Coordinates of C-alpha atoms in Angstrom, one line a residue:
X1 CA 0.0 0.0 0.0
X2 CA 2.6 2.2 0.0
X3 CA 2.4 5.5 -1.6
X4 CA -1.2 5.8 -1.9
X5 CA -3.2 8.6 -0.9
X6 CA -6.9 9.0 -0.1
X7 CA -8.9 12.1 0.2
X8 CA -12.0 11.4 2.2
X9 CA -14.9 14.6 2.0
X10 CA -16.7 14.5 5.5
X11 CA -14.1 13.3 7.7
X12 CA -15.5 14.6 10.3
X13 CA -18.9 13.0 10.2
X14 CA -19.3 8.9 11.7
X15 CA -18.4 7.3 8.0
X16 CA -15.2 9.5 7.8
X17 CA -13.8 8.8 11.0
X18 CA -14.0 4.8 10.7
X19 CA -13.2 5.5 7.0
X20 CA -10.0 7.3 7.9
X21 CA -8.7 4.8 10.6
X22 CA -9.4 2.4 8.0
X23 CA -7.0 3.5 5.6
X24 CA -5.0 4.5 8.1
X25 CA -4.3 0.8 8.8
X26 CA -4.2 -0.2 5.7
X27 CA -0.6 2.6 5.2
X28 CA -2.5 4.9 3.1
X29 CA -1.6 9.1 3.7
X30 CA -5.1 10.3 4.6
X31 CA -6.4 14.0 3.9
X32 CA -9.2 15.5 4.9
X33 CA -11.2 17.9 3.3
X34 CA -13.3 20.3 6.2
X35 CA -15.4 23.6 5.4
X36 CA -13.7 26.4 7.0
X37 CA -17.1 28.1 8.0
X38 CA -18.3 24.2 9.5
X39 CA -19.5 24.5 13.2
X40 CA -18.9 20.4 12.7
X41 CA -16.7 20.0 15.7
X42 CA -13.3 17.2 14.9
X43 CA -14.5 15.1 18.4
X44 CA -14.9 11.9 15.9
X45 CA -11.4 12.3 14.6
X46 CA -9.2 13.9 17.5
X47 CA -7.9 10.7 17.9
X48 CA -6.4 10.9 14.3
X49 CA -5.4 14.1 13.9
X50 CA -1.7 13.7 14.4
X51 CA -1.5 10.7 11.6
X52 CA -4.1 12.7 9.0
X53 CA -3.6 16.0 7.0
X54 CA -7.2 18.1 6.8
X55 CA -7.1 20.7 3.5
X56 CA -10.1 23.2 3.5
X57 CA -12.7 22.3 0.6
X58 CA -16.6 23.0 0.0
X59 CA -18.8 21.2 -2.0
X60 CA -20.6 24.7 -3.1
X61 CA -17.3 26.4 -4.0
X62 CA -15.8 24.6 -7.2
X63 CA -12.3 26.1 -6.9
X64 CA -11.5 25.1 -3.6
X65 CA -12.4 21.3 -4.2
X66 CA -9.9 21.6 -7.1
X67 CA -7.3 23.0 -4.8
X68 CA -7.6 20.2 -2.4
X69 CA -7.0 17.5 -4.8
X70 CA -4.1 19.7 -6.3
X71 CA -3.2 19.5 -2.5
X72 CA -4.0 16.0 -1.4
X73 CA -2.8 14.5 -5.1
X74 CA -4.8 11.7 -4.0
X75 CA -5.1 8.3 -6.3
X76 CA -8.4 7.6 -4.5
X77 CA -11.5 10.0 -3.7
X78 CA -14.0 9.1 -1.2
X79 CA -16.9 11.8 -1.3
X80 CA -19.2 11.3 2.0
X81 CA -20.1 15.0 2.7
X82 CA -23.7 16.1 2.1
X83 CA -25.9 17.4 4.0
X84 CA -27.4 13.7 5.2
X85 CA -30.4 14.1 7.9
X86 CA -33.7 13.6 6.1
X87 CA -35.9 15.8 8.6
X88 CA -33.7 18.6 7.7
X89 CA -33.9 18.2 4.5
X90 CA -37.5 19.4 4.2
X91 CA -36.6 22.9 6.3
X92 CA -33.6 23.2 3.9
X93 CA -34.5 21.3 0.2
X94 CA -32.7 23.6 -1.6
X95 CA -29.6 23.8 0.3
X96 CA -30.0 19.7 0.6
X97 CA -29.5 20.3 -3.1
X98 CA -27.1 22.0 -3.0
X99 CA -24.6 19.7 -1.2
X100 CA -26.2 16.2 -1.7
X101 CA -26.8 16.5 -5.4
X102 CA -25.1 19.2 -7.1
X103 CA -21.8 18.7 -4.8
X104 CA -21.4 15.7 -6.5
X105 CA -20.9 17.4 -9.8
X106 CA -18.7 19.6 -8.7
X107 CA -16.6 17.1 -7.4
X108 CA -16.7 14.8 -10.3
X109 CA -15.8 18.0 -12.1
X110 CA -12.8 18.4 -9.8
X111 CA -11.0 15.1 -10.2
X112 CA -12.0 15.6 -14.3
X113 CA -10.2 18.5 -14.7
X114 CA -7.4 17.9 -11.9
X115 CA -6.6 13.8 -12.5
X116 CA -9.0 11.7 -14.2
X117 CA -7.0 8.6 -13.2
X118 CA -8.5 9.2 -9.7
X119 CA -10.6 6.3 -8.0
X120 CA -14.3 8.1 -7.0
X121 CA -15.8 6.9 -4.2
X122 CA -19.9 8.7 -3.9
X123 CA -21.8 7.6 -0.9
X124 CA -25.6 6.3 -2.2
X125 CA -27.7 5.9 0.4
X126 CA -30.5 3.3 0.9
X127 CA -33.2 6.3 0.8
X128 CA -33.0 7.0 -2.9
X129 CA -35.6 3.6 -3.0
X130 CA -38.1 5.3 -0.5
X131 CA -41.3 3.5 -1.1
X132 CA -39.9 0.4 -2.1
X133 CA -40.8 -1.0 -5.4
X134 CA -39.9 -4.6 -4.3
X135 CA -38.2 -6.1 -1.3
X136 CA -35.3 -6.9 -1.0
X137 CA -33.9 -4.2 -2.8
X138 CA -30.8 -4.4 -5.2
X139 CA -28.9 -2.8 -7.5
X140 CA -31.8 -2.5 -9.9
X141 CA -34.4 -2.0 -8.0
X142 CA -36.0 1.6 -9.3
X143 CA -35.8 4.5 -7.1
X144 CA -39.2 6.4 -6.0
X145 CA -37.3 8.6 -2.9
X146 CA -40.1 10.3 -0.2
X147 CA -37.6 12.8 0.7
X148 CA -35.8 16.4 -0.8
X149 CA -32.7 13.9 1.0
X150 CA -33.6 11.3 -1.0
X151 CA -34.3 13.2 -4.3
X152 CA -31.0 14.6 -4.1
X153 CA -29.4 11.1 -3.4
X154 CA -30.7 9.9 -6.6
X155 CA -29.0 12.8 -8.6
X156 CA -25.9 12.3 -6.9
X157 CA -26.3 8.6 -7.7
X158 CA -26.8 9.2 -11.6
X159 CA -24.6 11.9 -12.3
X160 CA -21.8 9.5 -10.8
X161 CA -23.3 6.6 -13.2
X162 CA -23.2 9.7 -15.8
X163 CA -19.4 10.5 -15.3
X164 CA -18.0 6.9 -15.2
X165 CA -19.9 6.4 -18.8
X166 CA -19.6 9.8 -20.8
X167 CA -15.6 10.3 -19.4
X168 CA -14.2 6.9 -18.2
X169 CA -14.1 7.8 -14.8
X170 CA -13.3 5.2 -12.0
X171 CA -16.5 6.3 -10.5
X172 CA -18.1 4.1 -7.7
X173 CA -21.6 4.4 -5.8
X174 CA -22.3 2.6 -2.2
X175 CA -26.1 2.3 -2.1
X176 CA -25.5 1.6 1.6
X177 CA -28.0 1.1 4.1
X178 CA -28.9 2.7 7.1
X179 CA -25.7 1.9 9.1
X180 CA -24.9 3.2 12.6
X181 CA -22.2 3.5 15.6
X182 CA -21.9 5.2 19.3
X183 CA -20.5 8.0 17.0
X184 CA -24.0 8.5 14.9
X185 CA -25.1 11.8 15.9
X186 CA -27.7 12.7 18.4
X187 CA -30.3 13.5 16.2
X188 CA -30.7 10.3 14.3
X189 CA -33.4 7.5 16.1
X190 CA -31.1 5.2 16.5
X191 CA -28.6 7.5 18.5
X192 CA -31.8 9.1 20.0
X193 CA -32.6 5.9 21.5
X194 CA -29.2 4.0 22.7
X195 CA -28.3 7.7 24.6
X196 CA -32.0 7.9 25.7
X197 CA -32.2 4.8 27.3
X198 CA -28.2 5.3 29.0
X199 CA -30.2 8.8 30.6
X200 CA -33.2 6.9 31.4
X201 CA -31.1 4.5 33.2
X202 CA -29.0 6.9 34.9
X203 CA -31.8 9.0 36.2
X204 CA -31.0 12.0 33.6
X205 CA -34.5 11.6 32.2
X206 CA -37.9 9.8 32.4
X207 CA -38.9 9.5 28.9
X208 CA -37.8 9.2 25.2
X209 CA -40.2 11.0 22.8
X210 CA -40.0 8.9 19.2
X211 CA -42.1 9.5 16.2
X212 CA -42.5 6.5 13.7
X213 CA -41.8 3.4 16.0
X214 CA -43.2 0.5 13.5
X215 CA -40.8 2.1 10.4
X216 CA -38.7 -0.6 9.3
X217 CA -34.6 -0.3 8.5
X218 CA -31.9 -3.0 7.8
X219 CA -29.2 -1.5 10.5
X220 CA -25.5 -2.5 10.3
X221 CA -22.8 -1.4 11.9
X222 CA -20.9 1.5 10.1
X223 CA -17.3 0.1 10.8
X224 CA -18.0 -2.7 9.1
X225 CA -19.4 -0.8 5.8
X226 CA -16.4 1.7 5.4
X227 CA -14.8 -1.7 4.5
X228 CA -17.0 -2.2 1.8
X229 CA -16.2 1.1 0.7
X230 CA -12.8 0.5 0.2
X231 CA -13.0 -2.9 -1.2
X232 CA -15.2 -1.1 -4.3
X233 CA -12.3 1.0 -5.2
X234 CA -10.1 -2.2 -5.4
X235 CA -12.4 -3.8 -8.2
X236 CA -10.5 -4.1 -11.8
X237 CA -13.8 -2.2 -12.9
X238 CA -16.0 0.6 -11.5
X239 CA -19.5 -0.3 -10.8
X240 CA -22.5 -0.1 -8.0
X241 CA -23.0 -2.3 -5.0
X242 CA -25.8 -2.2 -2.3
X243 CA -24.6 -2.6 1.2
X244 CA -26.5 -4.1 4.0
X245 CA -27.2 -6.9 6.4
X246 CA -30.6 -8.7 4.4
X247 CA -32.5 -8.0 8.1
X248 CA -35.6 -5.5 9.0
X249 CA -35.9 -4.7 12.2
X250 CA -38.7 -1.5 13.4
X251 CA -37.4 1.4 15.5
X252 CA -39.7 -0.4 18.1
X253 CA -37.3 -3.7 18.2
X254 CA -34.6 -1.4 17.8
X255 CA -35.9 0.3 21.4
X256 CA -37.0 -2.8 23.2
X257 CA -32.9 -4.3 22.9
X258 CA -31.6 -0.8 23.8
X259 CA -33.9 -0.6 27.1
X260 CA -33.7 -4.1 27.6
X261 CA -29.8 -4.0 27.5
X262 CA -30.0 -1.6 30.9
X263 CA -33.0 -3.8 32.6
X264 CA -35.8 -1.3 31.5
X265 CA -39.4 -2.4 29.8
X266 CA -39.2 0.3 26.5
X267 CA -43.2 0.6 26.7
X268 CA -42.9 2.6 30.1
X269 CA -41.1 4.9 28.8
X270 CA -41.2 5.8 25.2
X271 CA -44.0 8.7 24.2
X272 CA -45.1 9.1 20.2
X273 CA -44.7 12.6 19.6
X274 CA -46.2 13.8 16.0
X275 CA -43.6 16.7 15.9
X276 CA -41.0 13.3 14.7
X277 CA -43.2 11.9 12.5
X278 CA -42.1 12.6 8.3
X279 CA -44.3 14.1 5.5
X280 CA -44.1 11.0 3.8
X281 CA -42.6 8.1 5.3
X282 CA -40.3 5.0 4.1
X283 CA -41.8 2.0 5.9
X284 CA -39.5 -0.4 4.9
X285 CA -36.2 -0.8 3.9
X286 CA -34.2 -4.0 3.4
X287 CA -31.3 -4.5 1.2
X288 CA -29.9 -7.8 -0.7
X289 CA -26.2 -7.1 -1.0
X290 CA -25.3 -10.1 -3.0
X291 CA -23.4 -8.7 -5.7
X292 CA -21.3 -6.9 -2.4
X293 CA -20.7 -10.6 -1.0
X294 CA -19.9 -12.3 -4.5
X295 CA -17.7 -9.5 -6.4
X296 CA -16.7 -8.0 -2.5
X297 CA -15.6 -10.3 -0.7
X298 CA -17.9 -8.4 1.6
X299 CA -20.1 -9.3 4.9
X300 CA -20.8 -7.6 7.7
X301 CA -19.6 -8.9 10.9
X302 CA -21.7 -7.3 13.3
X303 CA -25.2 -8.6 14.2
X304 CA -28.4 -6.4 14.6
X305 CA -28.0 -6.7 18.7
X306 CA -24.2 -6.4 19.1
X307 CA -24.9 -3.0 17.7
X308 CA -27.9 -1.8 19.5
X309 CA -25.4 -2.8 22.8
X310 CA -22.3 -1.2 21.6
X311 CA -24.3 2.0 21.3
X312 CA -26.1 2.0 24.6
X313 CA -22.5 1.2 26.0
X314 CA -20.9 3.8 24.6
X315 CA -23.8 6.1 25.7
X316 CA -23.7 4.1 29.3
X317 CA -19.9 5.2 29.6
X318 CA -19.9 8.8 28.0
X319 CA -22.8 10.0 30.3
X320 CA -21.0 8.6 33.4
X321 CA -17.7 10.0 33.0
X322 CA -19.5 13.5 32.1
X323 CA -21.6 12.7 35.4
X324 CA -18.3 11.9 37.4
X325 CA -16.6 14.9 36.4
X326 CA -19.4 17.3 37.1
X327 CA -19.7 15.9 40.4
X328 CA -16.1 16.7 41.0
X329 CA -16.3 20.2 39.9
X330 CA -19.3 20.8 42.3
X331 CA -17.5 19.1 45.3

């Protein structure tokens, strides 16, 4: 592996970081691209940041993305920064747009004009299928997306198909599920609920509002898909590949393991609040990553509960030691 170089857009966010330490293993030189207005703290990669190199870049500003790669020189590109929680989305479609869709042009355009020999990594996302036209879903399943999120997927998708056949790019889409870790952010439900359950246990709250609690995901483990990631840019040819575990499982099961995990009964606690409930909602999502497993190598090595535990865990330990030390500064 020696003498390659990866630049990775969102480092910062939960796929960067396990992305980055990935690579990092594997002896690549890792950059970074960060926006220099981003109020998108570096918690998930302070651990890194003495092994990485970060280079300033934003998906709405053209130029700079050609400077980083004229910076980074980079033989592979990993684009994972967009603006990526659906509820926002609808406050902010246009913006969404922006970032999620349009981005991806201008990055494509980047590595055209900079190196076209670059590997191009875009990150797909399970939500492009929305309400599903056939379960499981694969790589030809049509997209109907119930989202501005997943709207803008879907152009970020096909402009990537777009590039790879009009200009011979090595140009790669993930159409990975929904995948999570104890570094998801706060605001997603599955985050919501592992850190809601570690503060219900803990006496820091008596309730966990929820909105849609019978939705439906295939959850893995987002450590184990960055893998995939990089395995797709190893292929002799570019090409699409879904990502996920083949399970459903409702935001209710999803719940029931979490509180069950700290010796709690979910149904006591959890309240339906309307205020979390979508415009139009995906009820069910379940991928079949075949072609990932056969072309791949691919599998995921997490099950459905190891991860619901390794969150609450995580959530267990973080809101201890912040307990602990808050105790000490009022003693």
């Amino acid at each position: 592996m020696a003498g390659r170089r990866a630049l990775i857009t969102g480092i910062t966010g939960q796929d960067g970081s396990y992305l980055a330490e990935l690579l990092l293993e594997k002896g690549y030189e890792v950059f970074g691209m960060t926006r220099r207005a981003s109020t998108e703290n570096v918690e998930r990669i302070g651990h890194l940041t003495d092994r990485i190199t970060l280079t300033q870049g934003d998906l709405l500003d053209p130029h700079s993305l050609v400077s980083a790669l004229r910076t980074a020189e980079p033989t592979e590109v990993y684009n994972l920064a967009a603006q990526s929680f659906v509820p926002t989305s609808w406050n902010q479609p246009v913006l969404t747009a922006e970032f999620t869709a349009v981005g991806v042009t201008r990055m494509l355009e980047a590595v055209r004009t900079v190196d076209p020999g670059i590997r191009f990594y875009q990150a797909s996302s399970s939500e492009m299928y929305g309400k599903v036209r056939e379960v499981p879903q694969g790589e030809e399943t049509p997209f109907y997306p119930r989202s501005p999120y997943g709207v803008a997927k879907v152009y970020g998708h096909y402009i990537t198909v777009n590039y790879r056949e009009s200009y011979g790019l090595f140009a790669t889409s993930g159409i990975l599920f929904n995948h999570e870790s104890p570094r998801r952010g706060l605001e997603f439900v599955t985050r919501k609920i592992s850190d809601g359950a570690a503060r219900i246990k803990l006496g820091l709250a008596d309730e966990l509002r929820l909105g849609n609690v019978d939705a439906e995901r295939d959850w893995g483990f987002a450590g184990d898909y960055v893998d995939a990631m990089w395995r797709m840019l190893q292929q002799p040819e570019p090409g699409d590949y879904v990502v996920a575990t083949g399970e459903t499982h409702s935001v209710r099961e999803f719940a029931e393991i979490a509180f069950g995990h700290v010796g709690l009964e979910a149904g006591r606690f959890i309240k339906t609040d309307p205020a979390f409930m979508r415009p139009a909602e995906v009820d069910q999502l379940v991928g079949d990553a075949s072609k990932a497993k056969r072309d791949l190598g691919w599998e995921p090595k997490h099950t459905f509960r190891e991860l619901v535990e390794m969150m609450v865990d995580a959530d267990l330990a973080r809101l201890s030691a912040a307990g602990t030390v808050a105790s000490s500064a009022s003693s």
